[in-house]
Amino acid sequence: MIWQREYYGAMKTNWFLTIIALCFTMSFIVAQYVAAGVFGFFGVVTAMQILYLKNVGKKLTLVNDKKRSRMFKGGKSEWELKFENTGFPIWNGQLRLHFHDAVKPLNNKDMSHTKLIEIVVPLTIGYKEIVTVKVPIEGQKRGLSRLKNLELTIPHLFGEGSVLLLHQPLLRMEQMVYPNIYTLKDNRKPSPLKPGDYEYKHSLFQDLFSPIGTRDYQAGDQFHHIHWKASARMQQLQTKVFTQVANESVLLVLNVVNHYSIISDLEERIEEVASFVDYFYREGIPFSLTVNVRSFGAVPYLHLPVGDGQKHRQQAMELLSVLSNNELTVPFNRMLMHLDTHENLPMTVIIFTHDSQELDKYIKKWSKQTQVDVRLSNSLGGDVKWQQPSLLSR
C-alpha cells in the first residue's frame, strides 16, 4: 500500500446524507415532489462526495527514484517530486514535506525550532496527468538531509472535512551539504628518494618515457640519452632532458575523540580535512582517509582506501559530511595501533588531533620511513588555536 488514508469530518457528511434521505422520504410521502427533487439532488451530490473521498488518491503514485544532490553551504538545489495520477482528479490539495535542517527553503517563511523543517506546497493534478512539484532549497549546514515523510491533504469539495494521505514507502531523495573548504598553499611533500609517477623537480629519479627537451652534452651523460636528431641540427651533441618524478601519496588521520566525548571543534576539524581532500584532488595526489568512528567490517573504524580522482574526492567528502556528535567512536590509540600493524604507510601522514602525547611512539617509528605532519588544535572549548605543523622527516 502506497498511501495510508485517514478521514476527517466523514461522520458529519454521513449524518448530513442521512438527514437528506429522511427529508426526501417525508417529502415523497406528503406528495411534495418539488421538495423531494431538491432533496434528491442534494442527496446525489453528497453521495458522490462520499464516493470521491473514499477513492481519491488511491491511484496517485510518487516516482520514488533514488536521488542524492550535493552542494556546499549556501548552494542552491531543489526537492523534485514527480506525481502520476490515474484515478480521481485532486483539487486544492496541500502537500506537506518534512526534512532535516541541513537545508532550508529559499522563501524563509517556514520557521522550525527542531531539527526537522516543515513546508506546505499546493498540489492539483487531473486524471491521467503527470505533475512535477519543485521546492527550491539552500544548503544551511554540513550534513545529510532526507525527506522524512510526505503528507497530502485533500479537502472536501463542498463542505467541511478532508482526507489525509500518508506516504508509506521510504522516501529515497536526499540532499547532502559538504563541509566548507578554504584554499591551501603548497602542501605537497613527495619523497625524492623513491621513484613514482608525480613530477617533482628535486627528485633523484627521471621518467625515461617523458623527455621534455634537450641540453648540451656534459661529461658523464649516458650514451643512450643522446638526442641524435637534435645534435645534427645543432651541430653539437645534445642530451635528452627527462621529467623528474617522485612517489607522492598521503594518509589523512582524523581524531574526533577528546577523553570520552566528541571534540568541541568538530566542524573546524572537518573543514580543515575537507580542504586537504580538495587540495589533493586538484593536484592529482592519491590520498586515503581514516577517522576513529566505529565501523563494521574488516577495518573497525571509518577508512577510505587510497585513491584519486573525482569519484574518490566525492567519497571522502560524503564521509566527512555525515559525521555527527552522536557517533560511536574508537579510542585513538587503538586506531593508531591498527594502522601501524595493518597498513602500508604512504609518503606522508597528516594527523589531525588535539593531543600529541599518545602519538610519540608512533611518530618516532613512522618518521623513519615516512614524513609525519601533526596538526594540533585546542578542543577544550573556546576558539580553535592552530599550531604550526611539526614535520618529522628522516
mmCIF file of C-alpha atoms in Angstrom:
data_model
loop_
_atom_site.group_PDB
_atom_site.id
_atom_site.type_symbol
_atom_site.label_atom_id
_atom_site.label_comp_id
_atom_site.label_asym_id
_atom_site.label_seq_id
_atom_site.Cartn_x
_atom_site.Cartn_y
_atom_site.Cartn_z
ATOM 1 C CA MET A 1 0.000 0.000 0.000
ATOM 2 C CA ILE A 2 1.428 3.346 -1.090
ATOM 3 C CA TRP A 3 -0.817 5.644 0.957
ATOM 4 C CA GLN A 4 -2.214 5.355 4.459
ATOM 5 C CA ARG A 5 -5.627 7.055 4.500
ATOM 6 C CA GLU A 6 -7.231 8.994 7.331
ATOM 7 C CA TYR A 7 -10.614 10.762 7.131
ATOM 8 C CA TYR A 8 -11.634 13.941 8.929
ATOM 9 C CA GLY A 9 -15.245 15.140 9.046
ATOM 10 C CA ALA A 10 -16.632 11.967 7.459
ATOM 11 C CA MET A 11 -19.176 11.475 10.259
ATOM 12 C CA LYS A 12 -20.714 14.906 9.579
ATOM 13 C CA THR A 13 -21.105 14.050 5.899
ATOM 14 C CA ASN A 14 -22.770 10.711 6.737
ATOM 15 C CA TRP A 15 -25.197 12.406 9.144
ATOM 16 C CA PHE A 16 -25.997 15.028 6.507
ATOM 17 C CA LEU A 17 -26.722 12.291 3.962
ATOM 18 C CA THR A 18 -28.987 10.518 6.480
ATOM 19 C CA ILE A 19 -30.953 13.718 7.145
ATOM 20 C CA ILE A 20 -31.348 14.365 3.383
ATOM 21 C CA ALA A 21 -32.602 10.803 2.907
ATOM 22 C CA LEU A 22 -35.227 11.278 5.664
ATOM 23 C CA CYS A 23 -36.343 14.617 4.223
ATOM 24 C CA PHE A 24 -36.593 13.108 0.756
ATOM 25 C CA THR A 25 -38.733 10.242 2.079
ATOM 26 C CA MET A 26 -41.063 12.553 4.011
ATOM 27 C CA SER A 27 -41.427 14.887 1.004
ATOM 28 C CA PHE A 28 -42.306 11.956 -1.227
ATOM 29 C CA ILE A 29 -44.872 10.644 1.283
ATOM 30 C CA VAL A 30 -46.682 14.003 1.597
ATOM 31 C CA ALA A 31 -46.564 14.400 -2.194
ATOM 32 C CA GLN A 32 -44.210 17.404 -2.141
ATOM 33 C CA TYR A 33 -42.453 16.315 -5.311
ATOM 34 C CA VAL A 34 -40.556 19.586 -5.891
ATOM 35 C CA ALA A 35 -39.062 19.399 -2.393
ATOM 36 C CA ALA A 36 -38.339 15.706 -2.930
ATOM 37 C CA GLY A 37 -36.494 16.578 -6.124
ATOM 38 C CA VAL A 38 -34.394 19.201 -4.343
ATOM 39 C CA PHE A 39 -33.539 16.812 -1.504
ATOM 40 C CA GLY A 40 -32.797 14.094 -4.056
ATOM 41 C CA PHE A 41 -30.386 16.385 -5.885
ATOM 42 C CA PHE A 42 -28.521 17.238 -2.671
ATOM 43 C CA GLY A 43 -28.507 13.552 -1.766
ATOM 44 C CA VAL A 44 -26.844 12.597 -5.061
ATOM 45 C CA VAL A 45 -24.226 15.348 -4.660
ATOM 46 C CA THR A 46 -23.453 14.233 -1.079
ATOM 47 C CA ALA A 47 -23.239 10.562 -2.100
ATOM 48 C CA MET A 48 -20.826 11.454 -4.909
ATOM 49 C CA GLN A 49 -18.771 13.462 -2.418
ATOM 50 C CA ILE A 50 -18.507 10.436 -0.125
ATOM 51 C CA LEU A 51 -17.563 8.254 -3.086
ATOM 52 C CA TYR A 52 -14.927 10.807 -4.124
ATOM 53 C CA LEU A 53 -13.316 10.987 -0.669
ATOM 54 C CA LYS A 54 -13.214 7.182 -0.390
ATOM 55 C CA ASN A 55 -11.400 6.755 -3.716
ATOM 56 C CA VAL A 56 -9.408 9.934 -4.354
ATOM 57 C CA GLY A 57 -5.656 9.403 -4.185
ATOM 58 C CA LYS A 58 -5.806 5.611 -4.427
ATOM 59 C CA LYS A 59 -4.177 5.668 -7.847
ATOM 60 C CA LEU A 60 -1.820 8.560 -7.136
ATOM 61 C CA THR A 61 1.831 7.463 -7.231
ATOM 62 C CA LEU A 62 5.103 9.223 -6.484
ATOM 63 C CA VAL A 63 8.086 8.438 -8.699
ATOM 64 C CA ASN A 64 10.334 7.498 -5.779
ATOM 65 C CA ASP A 65 13.669 7.022 -7.561
ATOM 66 C CA LYS A 66 16.845 7.178 -5.523
ATOM 67 C CA LYS A 67 18.421 10.590 -5.961
ATOM 68 C CA ARG A 68 21.100 12.438 -3.994
ATOM 69 C CA SER A 69 22.017 16.037 -4.762
ATOM 70 C CA ARG A 70 25.248 17.563 -3.439
ATOM 71 C CA MET A 71 26.099 21.151 -2.616
ATOM 72 C CA PHE A 72 28.171 23.381 -0.341
ATOM 73 C CA LYS A 73 26.769 25.652 2.340
ATOM 74 C CA GLY A 74 24.868 28.429 0.595
ATOM 75 C CA GLY A 75 24.477 26.351 -2.558
ATOM 76 C CA LYS A 76 21.101 26.060 -4.298
ATOM 77 C CA SER A 77 19.171 22.905 -5.082
ATOM 78 C CA GLU A 78 15.569 21.676 -5.005
ATOM 79 C CA TRP A 79 13.315 18.865 -3.886
ATOM 80 C CA GLU A 80 11.773 17.475 -7.060
ATOM 81 C CA LEU A 81 8.630 15.351 -6.599
ATOM 82 C CA LYS A 82 7.023 13.759 -9.654
ATOM 83 C CA PHE A 83 3.417 12.531 -9.264
ATOM 84 C CA GLU A 84 1.399 10.340 -11.645
ATOM 85 C CA ASN A 85 -2.386 10.118 -11.230
ATOM 86 C CA THR A 86 -4.630 7.560 -12.960
ATOM 87 C CA GLY A 87 -7.581 7.980 -10.609
ATOM 88 C CA PHE A 88 -9.902 10.747 -9.464
ATOM 89 C CA PRO A 89 -8.540 14.273 -10.018
ATOM 90 C CA ILE A 90 -7.260 16.208 -6.994
ATOM 91 C CA TRP A 91 -8.142 19.877 -6.497
ATOM 92 C CA ASN A 92 -6.638 22.283 -3.961
ATOM 93 C CA GLY A 93 -4.532 19.607 -2.308
ATOM 94 C CA GLN A 94 -1.895 20.595 0.240
ATOM 95 C CA LEU A 95 1.420 18.759 0.138
ATOM 96 C CA ARG A 96 3.297 18.775 3.448
ATOM 97 C CA LEU A 97 7.019 17.884 3.483
ATOM 98 C CA HIS A 98 9.290 17.247 6.472
ATOM 99 C CA PHE A 99 13.076 17.149 6.066
ATOM 100 C CA HIS A 100 16.250 17.603 8.139
ATOM 101 C CA ASP A 101 17.570 21.116 8.658
ATOM 102 C CA ALA A 102 20.849 20.667 6.757
ATOM 103 C CA VAL A 103 18.931 22.531 4.038
ATOM 104 C CA LYS A 104 16.264 25.212 4.301
ATOM 105 C CA PRO A 105 13.585 26.582 1.946
ATOM 106 C CA LEU A 106 14.556 29.656 -0.021
ATOM 107 C CA ASN A 107 11.409 31.573 0.938
ATOM 108 C CA ASN A 108 12.482 31.649 4.638
ATOM 109 C CA LYS A 109 8.827 31.684 5.708
ATOM 110 C CA ASP A 110 8.822 28.245 7.269
ATOM 111 C CA MET A 111 10.341 28.534 10.722
ATOM 112 C CA SER A 112 11.397 25.493 12.703
ATOM 113 C CA HIS A 113 12.670 25.157 16.247
ATOM 114 C CA THR A 114 13.684 21.495 15.873
ATOM 115 C CA LYS A 115 15.943 19.547 13.549
ATOM 116 C CA LEU A 116 13.021 19.000 11.160
ATOM 117 C CA ILE A 117 11.692 21.648 8.786
ATOM 118 C CA GLU A 118 8.097 21.572 7.564
ATOM 119 C CA ILE A 119 6.909 23.177 4.347
ATOM 120 C CA VAL A 120 3.494 23.183 2.663
ATOM 121 C CA VAL A 121 3.021 23.470 -1.112
ATOM 122 C CA PRO A 122 -0.188 23.259 -3.200
ATOM 123 C CA LEU A 123 -0.914 20.284 -5.448
ATOM 124 C CA THR A 124 -3.584 19.994 -8.140
ATOM 125 C CA ILE A 125 -3.470 17.083 -10.550
ATOM 126 C CA GLY A 126 -6.037 15.799 -13.037
ATOM 127 C CA TYR A 127 -6.939 12.364 -14.356
ATOM 128 C CA LYS A 128 -4.074 10.656 -16.233
ATOM 129 C CA GLU A 129 -1.834 13.630 -15.588
ATOM 130 C CA ILE A 130 1.820 13.878 -14.532
ATOM 131 C CA VAL A 131 2.816 16.826 -12.334
ATOM 132 C CA THR A 132 6.284 17.729 -11.034
ATOM 133 C CA VAL A 133 6.479 19.768 -7.827
ATOM 134 C CA LYS A 134 9.752 21.618 -7.242
ATOM 135 C CA VAL A 135 10.681 23.128 -3.875
ATOM 136 C CA PRO A 136 13.812 25.364 -4.065
ATOM 137 C CA ILE A 137 16.166 24.952 -1.101
ATOM 138 C CA GLU A 138 19.539 26.218 0.088
ATOM 139 C CA GLY A 139 22.380 24.475 1.947
ATOM 140 C CA GLN A 140 22.286 25.616 5.568
ATOM 141 C CA LYS A 141 24.899 23.490 7.361
ATOM 142 C CA ARG A 142 27.067 20.419 6.846
ATOM 143 C CA GLY A 143 25.089 17.209 6.867
ATOM 144 C CA LEU A 144 22.646 14.940 5.069
ATOM 145 C CA SER A 145 19.017 15.972 4.678
ATOM 146 C CA ARG A 146 16.405 13.330 3.904
ATOM 147 C CA LEU A 147 12.709 13.638 3.242
ATOM 148 C CA LYS A 148 11.286 12.133 6.442
ATOM 149 C CA ASN A 149 7.637 11.964 5.460
ATOM 150 C CA LEU A 150 5.178 13.169 2.872
ATOM 151 C CA GLU A 151 1.537 14.084 3.611
ATOM 152 C CA LEU A 152 -1.185 15.099 1.179
ATOM 153 C CA THR A 153 -4.388 16.720 2.469
ATOM 154 C CA ILE A 154 -7.366 16.710 0.051
ATOM 155 C CA PRO A 155 -10.239 18.952 1.207
ATOM 156 C CA HIS A 156 -13.988 18.325 0.962
ATOM 157 C CA LEU A 157 -15.254 19.777 -2.324
ATOM 158 C CA PHE A 158 -18.456 21.399 -0.994
ATOM 159 C CA GLY A 159 -18.199 21.293 2.790
ATOM 160 C CA GLU A 160 -16.110 20.507 5.809
ATOM 161 C CA GLY A 161 -13.807 17.542 6.170
ATOM 162 C CA SER A 162 -10.844 16.153 4.263
ATOM 163 C CA VAL A 163 -8.820 13.037 3.600
ATOM 164 C CA LEU A 164 -5.174 12.773 4.678
ATOM 165 C CA LEU A 165 -2.800 10.561 2.676
ATOM 166 C CA LEU A 166 0.453 9.498 4.349
ATOM 167 C CA HIS A 167 3.134 8.126 2.011
ATOM 168 C CA GLN A 168 4.132 4.706 3.359
ATOM 169 C CA PRO A 169 7.288 3.649 1.408
ATOM 170 C CA LEU A 170 10.614 5.122 2.479
ATOM 171 C CA LEU A 171 11.386 8.302 0.567
ATOM 172 C CA ARG A 172 14.664 7.951 -1.326
ATOM 173 C CA MET A 173 15.503 11.592 -2.042
ATOM 174 C CA GLU A 174 18.436 13.183 -0.226
ATOM 175 C CA GLN A 175 20.347 16.463 -0.168
ATOM 176 C CA MET A 176 23.962 16.422 1.012
ATOM 177 C CA VAL A 177 25.741 19.579 2.159
ATOM 178 C CA TYR A 178 29.538 19.348 2.022
ATOM 179 C CA PRO A 179 31.824 20.957 4.614
ATOM 180 C CA ASN A 180 33.237 24.375 3.834
ATOM 181 C CA ILE A 181 36.675 24.323 2.235
ATOM 182 C CA TYR A 182 39.337 27.006 2.039
ATOM 183 C CA THR A 183 42.352 27.481 -0.196
ATOM 184 C CA LEU A 184 45.579 25.848 0.920
ATOM 185 C CA LYS A 185 49.086 26.803 -0.081
ATOM 186 C CA ASP A 186 51.609 24.301 -1.381
ATOM 187 C CA ASN A 187 51.352 21.237 0.865
ATOM 188 C CA ARG A 188 52.990 18.708 -1.411
ATOM 189 C CA LYS A 189 55.592 16.519 0.280
ATOM 190 C CA PRO A 190 56.748 13.918 -2.259
ATOM 191 C CA SER A 191 59.600 11.603 -1.450
ATOM 192 C CA PRO A 192 62.658 12.359 -3.618
ATOM 193 C CA LEU A 193 64.190 9.040 -2.581
ATOM 194 C CA LYS A 194 61.598 6.761 -4.207
ATOM 195 C CA PRO A 195 60.551 6.601 -7.869
ATOM 196 C CA GLY A 196 56.941 7.299 -8.711
ATOM 197 C CA ASP A 197 54.571 8.951 -11.163
ATOM 198 C CA TYR A 198 54.437 12.558 -9.931
ATOM 199 C CA GLU A 199 56.524 15.417 -11.249
ATOM 200 C CA TYR A 200 58.933 16.801 -8.665
ATOM 201 C CA LYS A 201 61.961 18.838 -9.686
ATOM 202 C CA HIS A 202 64.017 17.871 -6.603
ATOM 203 C CA SER A 203 63.674 14.138 -7.209
ATOM 204 C CA LEU A 204 66.649 11.882 -7.919
ATOM 205 C CA PHE A 205 64.620 9.875 -10.433
ATOM 206 C CA GLN A 206 63.616 10.568 -14.013
ATOM 207 C CA ASP A 207 60.818 9.295 -16.198
ATOM 208 C CA LEU A 208 62.660 7.965 -19.218
ATOM 209 C CA PHE A 209 59.421 7.819 -21.209
ATOM 210 C CA SER A 210 58.748 11.566 -20.802
ATOM 211 C CA PRO A 211 61.518 13.635 -22.429
ATOM 212 C CA ILE A 212 60.783 17.351 -22.152
ATOM 213 C CA GLY A 213 63.712 18.840 -24.070
ATOM 214 C CA THR A 214 67.464 18.751 -24.648
ATOM 215 C CA ARG A 215 70.599 20.406 -23.307
ATOM 216 C CA ASP A 216 74.266 20.499 -24.257
ATOM 217 C CA TYR A 217 76.129 17.273 -23.695
ATOM 218 C CA GLN A 218 78.181 17.093 -20.488
ATOM 219 C CA ALA A 219 80.859 14.649 -19.466
ATOM 220 C CA GLY A 220 79.259 11.683 -17.735
ATOM 221 C CA ASP A 221 75.987 11.757 -19.674
ATOM 222 C CA GLN A 222 74.874 8.291 -20.739
ATOM 223 C CA PHE A 223 75.391 7.444 -24.400
ATOM 224 C CA HIS A 224 71.808 6.205 -24.988
ATOM 225 C CA HIS A 225 70.418 9.541 -23.738
ATOM 226 C CA ILE A 226 71.970 11.478 -26.641
ATOM 227 C CA HIS A 227 69.378 13.021 -28.970
ATOM 228 C CA TRP A 228 70.962 12.414 -32.388
ATOM 229 C CA LYS A 229 68.477 14.414 -34.493
ATOM 230 C CA ALA A 230 68.850 17.460 -32.251
ATOM 231 C CA SER A 231 72.632 17.025 -32.275
ATOM 232 C CA ALA A 232 72.681 17.018 -36.088
ATOM 233 C CA ARG A 233 70.513 20.108 -36.186
ATOM 234 C CA MET A 234 72.548 21.996 -33.565
ATOM 235 C CA GLN A 235 75.925 20.709 -34.837
ATOM 236 C CA GLN A 236 76.698 19.851 -31.209
ATOM 237 C CA LEU A 237 75.926 16.840 -29.052
ATOM 238 C CA GLN A 238 72.586 17.213 -27.267
ATOM 239 C CA THR A 239 71.415 15.161 -24.263
ATOM 240 C CA LYS A 240 67.754 14.432 -23.591
ATOM 241 C CA VAL A 241 66.174 16.063 -20.517
ATOM 242 C CA PHE A 242 63.547 13.978 -18.743
ATOM 243 C CA THR A 243 60.783 14.808 -16.276
ATOM 244 C CA GLN A 244 61.898 14.324 -12.698
ATOM 245 C CA VAL A 245 59.382 12.193 -10.816
ATOM 246 C CA ALA A 246 58.828 11.110 -7.239
ATOM 247 C CA ASN A 247 56.492 8.936 -5.226
ATOM 248 C CA GLU A 248 53.737 11.019 -3.637
ATOM 249 C CA SER A 249 50.777 9.813 -1.551
ATOM 250 C CA VAL A 250 49.089 10.943 1.667
ATOM 251 C CA LEU A 251 47.253 9.395 4.602
ATOM 252 C CA LEU A 252 44.866 11.736 6.473
ATOM 253 C CA VAL A 253 44.192 10.667 10.072
ATOM 254 C CA LEU A 254 41.407 12.469 11.972
ATOM 255 C CA ASN A 255 40.919 12.094 15.724
ATOM 256 C CA VAL A 256 37.404 13.173 16.793
ATOM 257 C CA VAL A 257 37.626 11.974 20.424
ATOM 258 C CA ASN A 258 38.557 14.038 23.464
ATOM 259 C CA HIS A 259 38.598 11.743 26.508
ATOM 260 C CA TYR A 260 35.105 10.173 26.317
ATOM 261 C CA SER A 261 33.307 12.652 24.113
ATOM 262 C CA ILE A 262 33.427 14.182 20.642
ATOM 263 C CA ILE A 263 35.788 17.151 20.279
ATOM 264 C CA SER A 264 34.180 20.586 20.619
ATOM 265 C CA ASP A 265 35.734 21.918 17.402
ATOM 266 C CA LEU A 266 34.466 19.067 15.232
ATOM 267 C CA GLU A 267 33.200 21.388 12.495
ATOM 268 C CA GLU A 268 36.512 23.249 12.205
ATOM 269 C CA ARG A 269 38.467 19.998 12.048
ATOM 270 C CA ILE A 270 36.212 18.558 9.389
ATOM 271 C CA GLU A 271 36.533 21.726 7.312
ATOM 272 C CA GLU A 272 40.331 21.550 7.527
ATOM 273 C CA VAL A 273 40.416 17.894 6.469
ATOM 274 C CA ALA A 274 37.956 18.652 3.642
ATOM 275 C CA SER A 275 40.260 21.436 2.457
ATOM 276 C CA PHE A 276 43.161 18.992 2.274
ATOM 277 C CA VAL A 277 40.973 16.498 0.409
ATOM 278 C CA ASP A 278 40.048 19.138 -2.156
ATOM 279 C CA TYR A 279 43.695 20.263 -2.486
ATOM 280 C CA PHE A 280 44.993 16.721 -3.118
ATOM 281 C CA TYR A 281 42.206 16.108 -5.622
ATOM 282 C CA ARG A 282 43.117 19.235 -7.609
ATOM 283 C CA GLU A 283 46.824 18.324 -7.518
ATOM 284 C CA GLY A 284 46.126 14.726 -8.579
ATOM 285 C CA ILE A 285 47.759 13.278 -5.442
ATOM 286 C CA PRO A 286 46.449 9.916 -4.165
ATOM 287 C CA PHE A 287 45.203 10.028 -0.591
ATOM 288 C CA SER A 288 43.445 7.872 1.968
ATOM 289 C CA LEU A 289 41.383 8.900 4.990
ATOM 290 C CA THR A 290 40.765 7.356 8.412
ATOM 291 C CA VAL A 291 38.510 8.588 11.239
ATOM 292 C CA ASN A 292 38.222 6.927 14.648
ATOM 293 C CA VAL A 293 34.479 6.365 14.333
ATOM 294 C CA ARG A 294 33.189 2.814 14.754
ATOM 295 C CA SER A 295 32.603 0.899 11.553
ATOM 296 C CA PHE A 296 31.611 -2.693 10.900
ATOM 297 C CA GLY A 297 33.824 -4.858 8.766
ATOM 298 C CA ALA A 298 37.444 -5.889 8.471
ATOM 299 C CA VAL A 299 38.534 -2.374 9.460
ATOM 300 C CA PRO A 300 36.876 -1.390 12.782
ATOM 301 C CA TYR A 301 36.884 2.357 12.014
ATOM 302 C CA LEU A 302 35.959 4.581 9.087
ATOM 303 C CA HIS A 303 38.592 4.024 6.419
ATOM 304 C CA LEU A 304 38.696 5.228 2.825
ATOM 305 C CA PRO A 305 41.401 3.345 0.880
ATOM 306 C CA VAL A 306 43.956 5.225 -1.165
ATOM 307 C CA GLY A 307 42.781 6.625 -4.474
ATOM 308 C CA ASP A 308 42.441 9.774 -6.559
ATOM 309 C CA GLY A 309 40.068 11.420 -8.998
ATOM 310 C CA GLN A 310 36.605 12.937 -8.810
ATOM 311 C CA LYS A 311 34.854 9.822 -7.510
ATOM 312 C CA HIS A 312 37.399 9.369 -4.717
ATOM 313 C CA ARG A 313 37.031 13.024 -3.683
ATOM 314 C CA GLN A 314 33.268 12.618 -3.615
ATOM 315 C CA GLN A 315 33.527 9.563 -1.366
ATOM 316 C CA ALA A 316 35.791 11.428 1.053
ATOM 317 C CA MET A 317 33.528 14.487 1.156
ATOM 318 C CA GLU A 318 30.474 12.311 1.770
ATOM 319 C CA LEU A 319 32.243 10.523 4.608
ATOM 320 C CA LEU A 320 33.078 13.870 6.237
ATOM 321 C CA SER A 321 29.606 15.285 5.607
ATOM 322 C CA VAL A 322 27.733 12.656 7.622
ATOM 323 C CA LEU A 323 29.922 12.770 10.757
ATOM 324 C CA SER A 324 27.973 13.962 13.807
ATOM 325 C CA ASN A 325 28.289 14.456 17.552
ATOM 326 C CA ASN A 326 26.418 11.200 18.168
ATOM 327 C CA GLU A 327 28.919 8.824 16.595
ATOM 328 C CA LEU A 328 30.155 5.673 18.321
ATOM 329 C CA THR A 329 33.911 6.205 18.497
ATOM 330 C CA VAL A 330 37.075 4.118 18.714
ATOM 331 C CA PRO A 331 39.958 5.060 21.063
ATOM 332 C CA PHE A 332 42.562 6.949 19.061
ATOM 333 C CA ASN A 333 45.478 4.806 20.254
ATOM 334 C CA ARG A 334 43.693 1.649 19.078
ATOM 335 C CA MET A 335 43.236 3.105 15.617
ATOM 336 C CA LEU A 336 46.920 4.067 15.503
ATOM 337 C CA MET A 337 47.880 0.564 16.607
ATOM 338 C CA HIS A 338 45.747 -0.961 13.850
ATOM 339 C CA LEU A 339 47.247 1.398 11.251
ATOM 340 C CA ASP A 340 50.726 0.523 12.423
ATOM 341 C CA THR A 341 50.175 -3.229 12.068
ATOM 342 C CA HIS A 342 47.836 -3.462 9.068
ATOM 343 C CA GLU A 343 48.529 -0.531 6.751
ATOM 344 C CA ASN A 344 51.417 0.260 4.427
ATOM 345 C CA LEU A 345 52.218 3.870 5.203
ATOM 346 C CA PRO A 346 52.334 6.308 2.253
ATOM 347 C CA MET A 347 54.942 9.022 1.693
ATOM 348 C CA THR A 348 53.195 11.461 4.038
ATOM 349 C CA VAL A 349 50.966 11.004 7.084
ATOM 350 C CA ILE A 350 48.984 14.051 8.242
ATOM 351 C CA ILE A 351 47.424 13.653 11.704
ATOM 352 C CA PHE A 352 44.673 15.980 12.963
ATOM 353 C CA THR A 353 44.365 15.713 16.724
ATOM 354 C CA HIS A 354 44.175 17.769 19.933
ATOM 355 C CA ASP A 355 46.722 15.797 21.984
ATOM 356 C CA SER A 356 50.077 14.508 20.734
ATOM 357 C CA GLN A 357 51.145 12.614 23.883
ATOM 358 C CA GLU A 358 49.768 9.278 22.710
ATOM 359 C CA LEU A 359 51.424 9.819 19.318
ATOM 360 C CA ASP A 360 55.037 9.899 20.486
ATOM 361 C CA LYS A 361 55.971 6.282 19.941
ATOM 362 C CA TYR A 362 54.233 6.122 16.562
ATOM 363 C CA ILE A 363 55.828 9.356 15.366
ATOM 364 C CA LYS A 364 59.289 8.076 16.266
ATOM 365 C CA LYS A 365 58.640 4.829 14.437
ATOM 366 C CA TRP A 366 56.845 6.217 11.381
ATOM 367 C CA SER A 367 59.228 9.130 10.860
ATOM 368 C CA LYS A 368 61.966 6.616 9.986
ATOM 369 C CA GLN A 369 60.109 5.580 6.849
ATOM 370 C CA THR A 370 57.790 8.470 6.010
ATOM 371 C CA GLN A 371 57.032 12.138 6.693
ATOM 372 C CA VAL A 372 54.710 12.796 9.630
ATOM 373 C CA ASP A 373 52.808 16.080 9.903
ATOM 374 C CA VAL A 374 50.930 16.591 13.188
ATOM 375 C CA ARG A 375 48.338 19.374 13.320
ATOM 376 C CA LEU A 376 47.173 20.195 16.819
ATOM 377 C CA SER A 377 44.143 22.164 17.996
ATOM 378 C CA ASN A 378 42.693 23.233 21.314
ATOM 379 C CA SER A 379 39.474 21.226 21.658
ATOM 380 C CA LEU A 380 38.857 22.011 25.327
ATOM 381 C CA GLY A 381 36.431 24.793 24.417
ATOM 382 C CA GLY A 382 36.631 28.300 23.063
ATOM 383 C CA ASP A 383 38.266 29.339 19.844
ATOM 384 C CA VAL A 384 40.358 26.963 17.799
ATOM 385 C CA LYS A 385 44.068 27.591 18.116
ATOM 386 C CA TRP A 386 46.078 26.107 15.285
ATOM 387 C CA GLN A 387 49.708 25.335 15.976
ATOM 388 C CA GLN A 388 52.468 25.238 13.436
ATOM 389 C CA PRO A 389 52.657 21.761 11.897
ATOM 390 C CA SER A 390 55.647 19.722 13.044
ATOM 391 C CA LEU A 391 57.288 17.948 10.163
ATOM 392 C CA LEU A 392 59.387 14.973 11.211
ATOM 393 C CA SER A 393 61.294 13.505 8.307
ATOM 394 C CA ARG A 394 64.091 11.069 8.027
#
